[in-house]
Short mmCIF file of C-alpha atoms in Angstrom, two decimals:
data_model
loop_
_atom_site.label_atom_id
_atom_site.label_comp_id
_atom_site.label_asym_id
_atom_site.label_seq_id
_atom_site.Cartn_x
_atom_site.Cartn_y
_atom_site.Cartn_z
CA MET A 225 -19.70 -19.92 12.14
CA SER A 226 -20.64 -17.40 14.89
CA ASP A 227 -20.12 -13.77 13.87
CA ALA A 228 -18.24 -12.99 17.16
CA GLY A 229 -20.39 -9.93 17.81
CA LEU A 230 -19.23 -8.41 14.53
CA LEU A 231 -22.70 -7.55 13.47
CA THR A 232 -23.87 -6.04 16.71
CA ASN A 233 -21.03 -3.97 17.99
CA HIS A 234 -22.01 -0.70 16.41
CA ASP A 235 -24.95 1.75 16.46
CA PRO A 236 -26.08 2.27 12.85
CA ALA A 237 -27.56 5.61 13.77
CA ALA A 238 -24.25 6.84 14.89
CA LEU A 239 -22.40 6.08 11.64
CA PRO A 240 -21.35 9.01 9.39
CA GLY A 241 -23.99 9.86 6.84
CA ALA A 242 -26.74 8.00 8.71
CA GLY A 243 -30.10 9.31 7.50
CA THR A 244 -29.05 9.39 3.87
CA ALA A 245 -31.49 7.10 2.18
CA TRP A 246 -29.18 5.33 -0.36
CA LEU A 247 -26.42 4.98 2.16
CA ASP A 248 -28.71 3.54 4.84
CA GLY A 249 -30.02 1.06 2.27
CA LEU A 250 -26.53 0.03 1.22
CA ARG A 251 -25.58 -0.65 4.84
CA THR A 252 -28.76 -2.51 5.54
CA ASN A 253 -28.25 -4.71 2.54
CA GLY A 254 -24.71 -5.42 3.75
CA ALA A 255 -25.93 -6.36 7.22
CA ARG A 256 -28.58 -8.68 5.82
CA ARG A 257 -26.09 -10.31 3.58
CA PHE A 258 -23.62 -10.94 6.39
CA ALA A 259 -26.32 -12.18 8.68
CA GLY A 260 -27.19 -14.74 6.07
CA LEU A 261 -23.62 -15.74 5.35
CA GLY A 262 -21.88 -15.38 8.76
CA LEU A 263 -18.13 -15.90 8.94
CA PRO A 264 -16.83 -18.36 6.38
CA THR A 265 -15.83 -21.84 7.43
CA ARG A 266 -13.51 -24.24 5.68
CA ARG A 267 -16.54 -25.89 4.12
CA VAL A 268 -16.75 -22.78 1.84
CA GLU A 269 -14.57 -23.66 -1.13
CA ASP A 270 -12.84 -20.26 -1.36
CA TRP A 271 -11.93 -20.50 2.38
CA LYS A 272 -11.04 -24.20 2.35
CA TYR A 273 -7.43 -23.66 3.30
CA THR A 274 -7.69 -20.84 5.91
CA ASP A 275 -8.77 -21.46 9.42
CA LEU A 276 -10.78 -18.57 10.96
CA ARG A 277 -11.90 -20.24 14.15
CA ALA A 278 -9.57 -18.00 16.29
CA LEU A 279 -11.74 -15.08 15.15
CA THR A 280 -14.62 -16.45 17.22
CA ALA A 281 -12.74 -17.13 20.42
CA ASP A 282 -14.01 -13.87 21.90
CA ALA A 283 -16.31 -11.15 20.72
CA PHE A 284 -14.99 -8.05 19.14
CA GLY A 285 -16.05 -4.67 20.55
CA PRO A 286 -16.15 -1.29 18.95
CA SER A 287 -12.86 0.55 18.44
CA VAL A 288 -11.65 3.21 20.77
CA THR A 289 -9.66 6.44 20.16
CA PRO A 290 -6.26 6.13 21.71
CA ASP A 291 -3.85 8.92 22.69
CA GLY A 292 -0.21 9.39 21.90
CA VAL A 293 -0.05 7.42 18.66
CA THR A 294 2.91 8.03 16.46
CA VAL A 295 3.72 6.71 12.99
CA ALA A 296 7.24 5.75 11.86
CA ASP A 297 8.51 6.77 8.44
CA GLY A 298 7.87 4.17 5.82
CA GLY A 299 10.98 4.88 3.78
CA LEU A 300 8.98 6.08 0.83
CA GLY A 301 10.45 9.60 0.71
CA GLU A 302 8.20 12.65 0.52
CA THR A 303 4.56 11.63 0.21
CA HIS A 304 1.06 12.94 0.60
CA ARG A 305 0.05 11.02 3.79
CA ALA A 306 -3.29 10.11 5.35
CA VAL A 307 -3.29 8.24 8.69
CA PHE A 308 -6.10 6.16 10.08
CA VAL A 309 -6.06 5.03 13.73
CA ASN A 310 -8.33 2.19 14.58
CA GLY A 311 -10.13 2.80 11.34
CA ARG A 312 -10.63 6.55 11.87
CA PHE A 313 -8.96 9.38 10.01
CA ASP A 314 -6.42 11.20 12.23
CA ALA A 315 -5.92 14.74 10.92
CA ALA A 316 -3.05 15.50 13.32
CA LEU A 317 -0.91 12.61 11.93
CA SER A 318 -1.81 13.35 8.34
CA ASP A 319 -0.30 15.66 5.81
CA LEU A 320 -1.84 15.58 2.40
CA GLY A 321 0.10 18.77 1.34
CA ASP A 322 -0.69 20.48 -1.91
CA LEU A 323 -2.27 18.07 -4.26
CA PRO A 324 -2.59 18.96 -7.89
CA ALA A 325 -5.68 20.68 -9.18
CA GLY A 326 -8.27 18.06 -10.22
CA VAL A 327 -7.54 15.74 -7.33
CA THR A 328 -10.09 15.01 -4.62
CA ALA A 329 -8.70 13.35 -1.48
CA VAL A 330 -10.89 13.28 1.54
CA PRO A 331 -11.74 10.97 4.43
CA LEU A 332 -14.79 8.77 3.69
CA ALA A 333 -16.61 9.96 6.82
CA GLN A 334 -16.28 13.62 5.59
CA ALA A 335 -17.51 12.64 2.15
CA MET A 336 -20.48 10.84 3.63
CA THR A 337 -21.68 13.83 5.49
CA ASP A 338 -20.50 16.71 3.12
CA GLN A 339 -20.50 15.17 -0.35
CA PRO A 340 -22.84 12.17 -0.42
CA LYS A 341 -23.52 12.86 -4.14
CA LEU A 342 -19.88 12.21 -4.89
CA LEU A 343 -20.21 8.75 -3.43
CA GLU A 344 -23.63 7.70 -4.58
CA SER A 345 -22.66 6.80 -8.13
CA CYS A 346 -19.53 4.83 -7.07
CA LEU A 347 -19.78 3.29 -3.56
CA GLY A 348 -20.79 -0.37 -3.57
CA ARG A 349 -20.78 -0.49 -7.48
CA VAL A 350 -17.44 -2.40 -7.87
CA ALA A 351 -17.21 -4.29 -4.62
CA THR A 352 -20.79 -5.77 -4.71
CA LEU A 353 -22.07 -8.06 -2.03
CA GLY A 354 -22.63 -11.50 -3.70
CA ARG A 355 -21.29 -14.30 -1.48
CA LYS A 356 -18.56 -12.09 -0.10
CA HIS A 357 -18.59 -12.44 3.66
CA PHE A 358 -16.16 -9.70 4.56
CA VAL A 359 -17.29 -7.23 1.88
CA ALA A 360 -20.88 -7.53 3.33
CA LEU A 361 -19.56 -6.96 6.84
CA ASN A 362 -17.58 -3.95 5.70
CA THR A 363 -20.55 -2.55 3.86
CA ALA A 364 -22.71 -2.87 6.97
CA TRP A 365 -20.29 -0.98 9.21
CA MET A 366 -18.16 1.21 7.01
CA SER A 367 -17.65 4.52 8.76
CA ASP A 368 -14.35 5.89 7.46
CA GLY A 369 -11.63 5.33 4.85
CA PHE A 370 -10.16 7.30 2.00
CA VAL A 371 -11.75 8.73 -1.15
CA LEU A 372 -9.44 9.59 -4.02
CA ALA A 373 -10.79 10.96 -7.31
CA VAL A 374 -8.31 12.00 -10.04
CA SER A 375 -9.66 14.12 -12.95
CA GLU A 376 -9.06 13.45 -16.64
CA GLY A 377 -5.44 13.76 -17.67
CA VAL A 378 -4.14 14.55 -14.19
CA ALA A 379 -0.96 12.76 -13.06
CA VAL A 380 -0.11 12.93 -9.32
CA GLU A 381 3.62 13.12 -9.11
CA LYS A 382 4.22 12.27 -5.38
CA THR A 383 3.08 8.95 -3.93
CA ILE A 384 -0.04 9.01 -1.78
CA GLU A 385 0.62 7.07 1.40
CA LEU A 386 -2.28 5.66 3.45
CA VAL A 387 -1.22 4.39 6.85
CA PHE A 388 -3.74 2.25 8.87
CA VAL A 389 -2.69 1.87 12.45
CA GLY A 390 -4.31 -0.61 14.91
CA VAL A 391 -4.12 0.30 18.63
CA PRO A 392 -6.96 -1.35 20.42
CA GLY A 393 -5.41 -1.35 23.93
CA ASP A 394 -6.73 -4.04 26.18
CA SER A 395 -9.93 -4.60 24.20
CA ARG A 396 -10.44 -6.83 21.16
CA ALA A 397 -11.81 -4.46 18.54
CA ALA A 398 -12.75 -4.48 14.85
CA TRP A 399 -12.89 -1.81 12.20
CA HIS A 400 -13.89 -1.76 8.58
CA PRO A 401 -12.13 0.96 6.41
CA ARG A 402 -13.61 1.51 2.97
CA ASN A 403 -11.40 3.09 0.30
CA LEU A 404 -12.60 4.46 -3.00
CA PHE A 405 -10.20 5.16 -5.83
CA VAL A 406 -11.60 6.66 -9.04
CA LEU A 407 -9.34 7.64 -11.92
CA GLN A 408 -10.81 9.46 -14.86
CA PRO A 409 -9.45 8.88 -18.45
CA GLY A 410 -5.70 9.49 -18.79
CA ALA A 411 -5.11 9.96 -15.03
CA ALA A 412 -2.11 8.44 -13.20
CA VAL A 413 -1.40 7.95 -9.52
CA THR A 414 0.60 5.73 -7.07
CA VAL A 415 -0.94 4.74 -3.74
CA VAL A 416 0.87 2.84 -1.00
CA GLU A 417 -1.12 1.40 1.88
CA ARG A 418 0.76 0.53 5.09
CA HIS A 419 -1.06 -1.60 7.68
CA ILE A 420 0.65 -1.72 11.10
CA GLY A 421 -0.39 -2.06 14.73
CA THR A 422 -0.17 -3.60 18.18
CA GLY A 423 -2.71 -5.70 20.05
CA THR A 424 -5.54 -7.99 19.03
CA TYR A 425 -7.97 -6.66 16.42
CA LEU A 426 -9.67 -7.33 13.17
CA ALA A 427 -8.90 -5.00 10.26
CA ASN A 428 -11.43 -5.62 7.47
CA THR A 429 -10.56 -3.35 4.55
CA VAL A 430 -12.32 -2.99 1.26
CA ALA A 431 -11.00 -1.00 -1.73
CA GLU A 432 -13.07 -0.18 -4.79
CA VAL A 433 -11.06 0.89 -7.83
CA VAL A 434 -12.21 2.41 -11.03
CA VAL A 435 -9.46 2.73 -13.67
CA ALA A 436 -10.85 4.63 -16.66
CA THR A 437 -9.69 4.53 -20.25
CA ASP A 438 -5.92 5.02 -20.71
CA SER A 439 -5.39 5.71 -16.96
CA HIS A 440 -2.66 4.03 -14.84
CA PHE A 441 -3.07 3.07 -11.12
CA ASN A 442 -0.17 1.68 -9.12
CA HIS A 443 -1.73 0.21 -5.96
CA TYR A 444 0.86 -1.16 -3.50
CA LYS A 445 0.50 -2.52 0.02
CA ILE A 446 2.54 -3.63 3.01
CA GLN A 447 0.62 -5.73 5.46
CA ASP A 448 2.67 -5.81 8.69
CA GLU A 449 -0.10 -5.91 11.26
CA ALA A 450 0.35 -6.99 14.89
CA ALA A 451 1.26 -10.54 15.71
CA ASP A 452 -2.20 -11.26 17.21
CA ALA A 453 -4.15 -9.33 14.58
CA PHE A 454 -6.55 -10.63 11.89
CA HIS A 455 -6.34 -8.84 8.55
CA VAL A 456 -8.81 -9.34 5.68
CA ALA A 457 -8.32 -6.97 2.72
CA THR A 458 -10.48 -6.98 -0.40
CA ALA A 459 -9.53 -4.97 -3.49
CA GLU A 460 -11.81 -5.02 -6.52
CA ALA A 461 -11.04 -3.13 -9.64
CA SER A 462 -12.70 -2.45 -13.03
CA VAL A 463 -10.21 -1.56 -15.74
CA SER A 464 -11.19 0.12 -19.01
CA ALA A 465 -9.63 0.17 -22.44
CA GLY A 466 -5.89 0.88 -22.56
CA ALA A 467 -5.81 1.32 -18.74
CA VAL A 468 -3.31 -0.43 -16.38
CA TYR A 469 -3.93 -1.61 -12.83
CA GLU A 470 -0.76 -2.70 -11.07
CA SER A 471 -0.85 -4.23 -7.56
CA PHE A 472 1.79 -5.53 -5.23
CA VAL A 473 1.11 -6.86 -1.80
CA LEU A 474 3.98 -7.58 0.66
CA SER A 475 2.37 -9.64 3.46
CA LEU A 476 4.45 -10.32 6.58
CA GLY A 477 2.24 -9.56 9.65
CA SER A 478 -0.84 -10.85 11.45
CA ALA A 479 -1.76 -14.14 12.95
CA VAL A 480 -4.17 -14.71 10.05
CA ALA A 481 -4.15 -12.58 6.99
CA ARG A 482 -5.98 -12.72 3.69
CA SER A 483 -5.47 -10.55 0.63
CA GLN A 484 -8.16 -11.01 -1.92
CA ILE A 485 -7.99 -9.17 -5.22
CA ALA A 486 -10.50 -9.30 -8.03
CA VAL A 487 -9.99 -7.44 -11.35
CA GLU A 488 -12.33 -7.22 -14.30
CA LEU A 489 -10.63 -6.27 -17.59
CA GLN A 490 -13.68 -4.66 -19.11
CA ASN A 491 -12.67 -3.31 -22.45
CA GLU A 492 -10.28 -4.16 -25.25
CA GLY A 493 -6.63 -3.37 -24.36
CA ALA A 494 -7.04 -3.29 -20.59
CA SER A 495 -4.19 -4.70 -18.58
CA CYS A 496 -3.45 -5.72 -14.95
CA ARG A 497 -0.31 -6.85 -13.12
CA LEU A 498 -0.93 -8.55 -9.78
CA ASN A 499 2.24 -9.35 -7.93
CA GLY A 500 3.25 -9.93 -4.31
CA ALA A 501 5.37 -11.75 -1.68
CA TYR A 502 4.29 -13.35 1.54
CA LEU A 503 6.74 -13.99 4.31
CA GLY A 504 5.63 -16.08 7.27
CA ARG A 505 7.06 -17.47 10.46
CA GLY A 506 5.72 -18.85 13.75
CA ARG A 507 2.20 -20.11 13.31
CA GLN A 508 1.04 -17.41 10.86
CA GLN A 509 -1.49 -18.03 8.10
CA LEU A 510 -1.01 -15.85 5.02
CA ASP A 511 -3.55 -16.20 2.31
CA THR A 512 -3.47 -14.68 -1.12
CA THR A 513 -6.54 -15.12 -3.34
CA THR A 514 -6.94 -13.50 -6.72
CA LEU A 515 -9.42 -13.50 -9.56
CA ILE A 516 -8.77 -11.94 -12.98
CA ASP A 517 -11.74 -11.72 -15.31
CA HIS A 518 -10.93 -11.28 -18.97
CA ALA A 519 -14.24 -9.86 -20.17
CA ALA A 520 -13.07 -8.33 -23.45
CA PRO A 521 -10.66 -9.19 -26.31
CA GLY A 522 -7.01 -8.18 -26.48
CA CYS A 523 -6.45 -7.81 -22.75
CA THR A 524 -3.32 -8.84 -20.93
CA SER A 525 -2.68 -9.95 -17.34
CA SER A 526 0.29 -11.31 -15.37
CA GLU A 527 0.80 -12.53 -11.82
CA VAL A 528 4.00 -13.30 -10.00
CA TYR A 529 3.76 -14.29 -6.30
CA LYS A 530 6.49 -15.64 -4.11
CA GLY A 531 6.32 -16.97 -0.57
CA VAL A 532 9.00 -17.77 2.06
CA LEU A 533 7.57 -19.83 4.96
CA ASP A 534 9.55 -20.73 8.14
CA ASP A 535 8.67 -22.54 11.45
CA ARG A 536 5.06 -23.79 11.38
CA SER A 537 3.71 -21.01 9.15
CA LYS A 538 1.22 -21.65 6.42
CA GLY A 539 0.77 -20.05 3.04
CA VAL A 540 -2.27 -20.16 0.73
CA PHE A 541 -2.31 -19.06 -2.87
CA GLN A 542 -5.51 -19.37 -4.90
CA GLY A 543 -5.34 -17.65 -8.28
CA ARG A 544 -8.04 -17.89 -10.88
CA ILE A 545 -7.94 -16.50 -14.47
CA VAL A 546 -11.32 -16.48 -16.30
CA VAL A 547 -11.40 -15.87 -20.06
CA ARG A 548 -14.85 -15.26 -21.33
CA LYS A 549 -16.19 -16.55 -24.69
CA ASP A 550 -15.66 -13.18 -26.52
CA ALA A 551 -12.29 -12.44 -24.95
CA GLN A 552 -10.19 -13.59 -27.95
CA GLN A 553 -6.45 -12.78 -28.13
CA THR A 554 -6.19 -12.86 -24.36
CA ASP A 555 -2.70 -12.96 -22.95
CA GLY A 556 -2.70 -14.15 -19.33
CA HIS A 557 -0.01 -15.78 -17.24
CA GLN A 558 0.24 -16.63 -13.56
CA SER A 559 3.08 -17.92 -11.33
CA ASN A 560 3.30 -18.85 -7.67
CA LYS A 561 6.55 -20.12 -6.12
CA ALA A 562 7.03 -20.99 -2.44
CA LEU A 563 10.26 -21.63 -0.50
CA LEU A 564 9.85 -23.68 2.68
CA LEU A 565 12.56 -23.06 5.32
CA SER A 566 11.16 -25.64 7.79
CA GLU A 567 9.83 -29.11 7.57
CA ARG A 568 6.69 -28.01 9.35
CA ALA A 569 5.98 -25.03 7.10
CA GLU A 570 3.11 -25.55 4.62
CA ILE A 571 1.74 -24.13 1.46
CA ASP A 572 -1.56 -24.82 -0.37
CA ALA A 573 -1.48 -23.60 -4.00
CA LYS A 574 -4.47 -23.73 -6.23
CA PRO A 575 -3.88 -22.05 -9.58
CA GLU A 576 -6.86 -22.16 -11.98
CA LEU A 577 -7.51 -21.33 -15.66
CA GLU A 578 -11.13 -21.14 -16.79
CA ILE A 579 -11.08 -20.47 -20.62
CA TYR A 580 -14.04 -20.19 -22.89
CA ALA A 581 -12.27 -18.59 -25.86
CA ASP A 582 -10.08 -20.40 -28.31
CA ASP A 583 -7.52 -17.81 -29.46
CA VAL A 584 -5.63 -17.21 -26.27
CA GLN A 585 -2.17 -17.51 -24.65
CA CYS A 586 -2.49 -18.49 -21.11
CA SER A 587 -0.32 -20.27 -18.56
CA HIS A 588 -0.17 -20.97 -14.91
CA GLY A 589 2.18 -22.71 -12.58
CA ALA A 590 3.03 -23.35 -8.95
CA THR A 591 6.22 -24.75 -7.45
CA VAL A 592 7.34 -25.55 -3.90
CA GLY A 593 10.92 -26.05 -2.91
CA GLU A 594 13.70 -25.70 -0.29
CA LEU A 595 16.91 -23.80 -0.30
CA ASN A 596 19.20 -25.01 -3.01
CA GLU A 597 21.92 -27.02 -1.20
CA ASP A 598 24.34 -26.74 -4.08
CA ALA A 599 24.05 -22.98 -4.10
CA LEU A 600 24.43 -22.84 -0.31
CA PHE A 601 27.56 -25.05 -0.50
CA TYR A 602 28.95 -22.90 -3.32
CA LEU A 603 28.67 -19.73 -1.24
CA ARG A 604 30.05 -21.34 1.95
CA ALA A 605 32.96 -22.74 0.00
CA ARG A 606 33.93 -19.13 -0.68
CA GLY A 607 34.16 -18.28 2.90
CA ILE A 608 30.66 -16.78 3.32
CA PRO A 609 29.18 -17.77 6.76
CA PHE A 610 26.08 -20.01 6.77
CA GLU A 611 23.57 -17.42 7.92
CA GLU A 612 24.78 -14.80 5.45
CA ALA A 613 24.76 -17.34 2.62
CA ARG A 614 21.26 -18.46 3.60
CA GLY A 615 20.07 -14.81 3.68
CA LEU A 616 21.57 -14.17 0.21
CA LEU A 617 19.57 -16.99 -1.28
CA ILE A 618 16.33 -15.85 0.43
CA ASP A 619 16.94 -12.32 -0.83
CA ALA A 620 17.47 -13.60 -4.37
CA PHE A 621 14.30 -15.61 -4.28
CA VAL A 622 12.07 -12.72 -2.99
CA GLU A 623 13.67 -10.36 -5.42
CA GLY A 624 12.02 -12.28 -8.23
CA ALA A 625 8.77 -10.82 -7.05
CA ILE A 626 9.88 -7.44 -5.83
CA GLU A 627 11.47 -6.55 -9.22
CA GLU A 628 7.97 -6.63 -10.69
CA ILE A 629 7.20 -3.29 -8.87
CA SER A 630 7.57 -0.72 -11.61
CA HIS A 631 7.84 2.32 -9.20
CA VAL A 632 11.55 2.47 -8.35
CA GLY A 633 11.18 4.29 -4.97
CA VAL A 634 8.48 1.86 -3.78
CA ARG A 635 10.50 -1.08 -4.97
CA ASP A 636 13.54 0.00 -2.85
CA ALA A 637 11.37 0.55 0.23
CA PHE A 638 9.70 -2.86 -0.08
CA ARG A 639 13.04 -4.57 -0.67
CA ASP A 640 14.26 -3.07 2.68
CA VAL A 641 11.19 -4.31 4.46
CA ALA A 642 11.71 -7.76 3.12
CA ALA A 643 15.38 -7.72 4.16
CA ALA A 644 14.38 -6.59 7.69
CA TRP A 645 12.00 -9.63 7.91
CA ARG A 646 14.76 -11.93 6.83
CA ASP A 647 16.88 -10.51 9.61
CA GLY A 648 14.13 -11.10 12.13
CA GLU A 649 13.37 -7.44 12.67
CA ALA A 650 10.05 -5.62 12.58
CA ALA A 651 9.48 -3.59 9.45
#
């Protein structure tokens, strides 16, 4: 498939950190890989259910710097906030406040020019190129993003909020934020990403996550991009012994959106919890693709994803759990449930277990259904109007996923966003 100008709309020499040998090499390798792969088609197995042809309707140009951008409160309470507009850090809209000693939190562009040594040992080490079309594209053109490094034993009390705003104006633009999260042993932090915008654009985000021994990383995200936007987000995490990586993605925006998460449980006792909800209407395509690699014995993983699809929207869930030969005493479970509110709504679910060890407890399951008519009748028989009764049943269904969020404040905020979607409002 044509690359829609995505490989030629930037000047490599103008990118932050250009001239740094290792960084130039990394970007060059990304560009070569993407040139070889191009955009994925439905003939690529991992992209079989998601149609990207609309991406190539017109070429994407470089992003511009708009004026007068404001950011609404996300309902998360007091946070350390970093805002990115069209992929670039906006200092005027950001307020990181007083972070604890031992925490480094800087824009990627600044780190590329001022602290390249900080990045050299980490960037591109977790999210490697392989046959990853959008990681390769991101690697070729990454110019900004967020770098968070938390020292050993440091716990960040307040949530760190990253807001990515798309405002391309009349042009059709693309940007490729790259985030790097590195937790040293015993560290703990909660990060919430919010993706919002107006107009037509491609946001191609990559996050690399290193969760060291006995550390705990809560990584939550709301994807509520513009109705004509394309959103592809990749998060890849390596989790060490006794550490926990918890992810939740609430996806309700974009014309086409894909959230792809890959976690490697590297050492004994590592754990991950990947959860989320996708809420679609109109002709949206919302794709969730996950991979959990049990590479060591005694690791645990769980996944709970729920989808509500209305009108002619389409959901995709592809979840794969791999248990390697030496990963004995693995405990891994996966569940995807979808609720179709329209006869034309569609879900493609592909849960997979790939097990090479013999002492494991693993399960997976996928169900698709409609609103329970008996429950609806029961509520209406007690004087509850139809729309209210329908809303109560939808809320109860989605709550089964949202209750998996361990951070109480974030859980409440995400519940409010889901309720606003159910009422037909913007988040």
